[in-house]
Amino acid sequence: KELQEYTICDAKERLDLTLSREKSGLDSAFTVLQYEEELLRQEILNVDYTYHQYAFLTKLIKALGGGYFSETIPITKEAS
């Protein structure tokens, strides 16, 4: 999870740098679109990972007989 958040942050920084370079005339709009696409791809991947974690936990709880209730589902180390 931390690695994915780092990857998203890195993609945002690259996009910001490319936007600055485009305003200065050093990069083209095509390059900006490539980095926007990369950022969106990483964000979608993050949502996909989170979905699969919830789906796995739901299947695990059902397999163990259900009855588990908690205000927060312990997906990350901080929540457990």
XYZ file of N, CA, C and O in Angstrom, residues 39-78:
160
model
N -0.600 8.952 -14.448
C -1.172 9.232 -13.131
C -2.530 8.553 -12.979
O -2.800 7.905 -11.956
N -3.377 8.660 -13.972
C -4.688 8.013 -13.918
C -4.558 6.491 -13.823
O -5.293 5.838 -13.082
N -3.599 5.931 -14.567
C -3.378 4.494 -14.523
C -2.977 4.051 -13.105
O -3.482 3.044 -12.596
N -2.107 4.812 -12.455
C -1.674 4.467 -11.103
C -2.816 4.613 -10.090
O -2.954 3.798 -9.178
N -3.646 5.642 -10.253
C -4.786 5.820 -9.348
C -5.804 4.691 -9.514
O -6.373 4.206 -8.534
N -6.050 4.284 -10.745
C -6.969 3.167 -10.992
C -6.406 1.877 -10.398
O -7.135 1.084 -9.798
N -5.119 1.674 -10.529
C -4.467 0.498 -9.956
C -4.604 0.488 -8.438
O -4.856 -0.554 -7.827
N -4.488 1.649 -7.819
C -4.639 1.751 -6.371
C -6.058 1.374 -5.936
O -6.251 0.643 -4.963
N -7.053 1.861 -6.665
C -8.446 1.508 -6.365
C -8.655 0.013 -6.556
O -9.334 -0.644 -5.753
N -8.054 -0.547 -7.589
C -8.173 -1.978 -7.861
C -7.573 -2.806 -6.720
O -8.178 -3.779 -6.272
N -6.401 -2.409 -6.231
C -5.776 -3.118 -5.105
C -6.663 -3.058 -3.859
O -6.857 -4.057 -3.171
N -7.206 -1.881 -3.584
C -8.063 -1.724 -2.408
C -9.316 -2.590 -2.530
O -9.720 -3.258 -1.570
N -9.914 -2.612 -3.712
C -11.088 -3.454 -3.942
C -10.775 -4.916 -3.665
O -11.532 -5.616 -2.988
N -9.648 -5.395 -4.184
C -9.290 -6.806 -3.998
C -9.004 -7.129 -2.535
O -9.313 -8.239 -2.073
N -8.471 -6.170 -1.787
C -8.254 -6.400 -0.363
C -9.590 -6.568 0.358
O -9.755 -7.473 1.181
N -10.542 -5.697 0.064
C -11.864 -5.811 0.685
C -12.565 -7.102 0.264
O -13.200 -7.770 1.083
N -12.466 -7.450 -1.001
C -13.096 -8.679 -1.477
C -12.492 -9.896 -0.795
O -13.213 -10.815 -0.389
N -11.161 -9.917 -0.633
C -10.501 -11.033 0.041
C -10.957 -11.124 1.498
O -11.261 -12.222 1.984
N -11.001 -9.989 2.190
C -11.424 -10.022 3.589
C -12.873 -10.478 3.738
O -13.214 -11.213 4.671
N -13.721 -10.063 2.812
C -15.118 -10.492 2.856
C -15.223 -12.004 2.674
O -15.947 -12.681 3.422
N -14.479 -12.539 1.718
C -14.493 -13.989 1.499
C -13.918 -14.733 2.697
O -14.420 -15.795 3.077
N -12.883 -14.183 3.318
C -12.286 -14.810 4.491
C -13.274 -14.845 5.655
O -13.431 -15.878 6.316
N -13.954 -13.738 5.885
C -14.928 -13.678 6.977
C -16.062 -14.669 6.729
O -16.481 -15.395 7.646
N -16.548 -14.766 5.495
C -17.599 -15.736 5.170
C -17.103 -17.165 5.349
O -17.826 -18.024 5.849
N -15.861 -17.428 4.950
C -15.306 -18.779 5.070
C -15.131 -19.188 6.526
O -15.244 -20.368 6.863
N -14.883 -18.223 7.391
C -14.706 -18.519 8.810
C -16.032 -18.546 9.562
O -16.048 -18.701 10.778
N -17.126 -18.379 8.868
C -18.432 -18.505 9.499
C -19.135 -17.191 9.726
O -20.213 -17.162 10.314
N -18.549 -16.091 9.329
C -19.196 -14.786 9.480
C -19.213 -14.335 10.923
O -18.492 -14.845 11.777
N -20.042 -13.367 11.214
C -20.186 -12.872 12.568
C -19.141 -11.847 12.968
O -19.143 -11.359 14.093
N -18.249 -11.487 12.077
C -17.211 -10.507 12.410
C -17.756 -9.115 12.182
O -18.345 -8.816 11.157
N -17.571 -8.245 13.172
C -18.000 -6.861 13.027
C -16.940 -5.943 13.614
O -16.448 -6.170 14.713
N -16.616 -4.922 12.875
C -15.675 -3.915 13.347
C -15.979 -2.626 12.605
O -16.395 -2.644 11.449
N -15.787 -1.489 13.281
C -16.011 -0.197 12.641
C -15.036 0.023 11.488
O -15.349 0.616 10.486
N -13.798 -0.488 11.652
C -12.807 -0.384 10.591
C -12.332 -1.783 10.242
O -12.115 -2.607 11.113
N -12.213 -2.047 8.965
C -11.693 -3.331 8.522
C -10.174 -3.211 8.497
O -9.645 -2.297 7.872
N -9.468 -4.106 9.174
C -8.006 -3.967 9.283
C -7.266 -4.334 8.000
O -6.727 -5.431 7.864
N -7.228 -3.407 7.063
C -6.505 -3.648 5.816
C -5.061 -3.191 5.946
O -4.154 -3.819 5.473
N -4.850 -2.075 6.639
C -3.500 -1.560 6.801
C -2.993 -1.844 8.194
O -3.764 -2.155 9.100
N -1.702 -1.728 8.395
C -1.122 -1.958 9.709
C -1.668 -0.990 10.743
O -1.860 -1.332 11.891
N -1.954 0.259 10.340
C -2.437 1.259 11.257
C -3.836 0.930 11.789
O -4.171 1.231 12.907
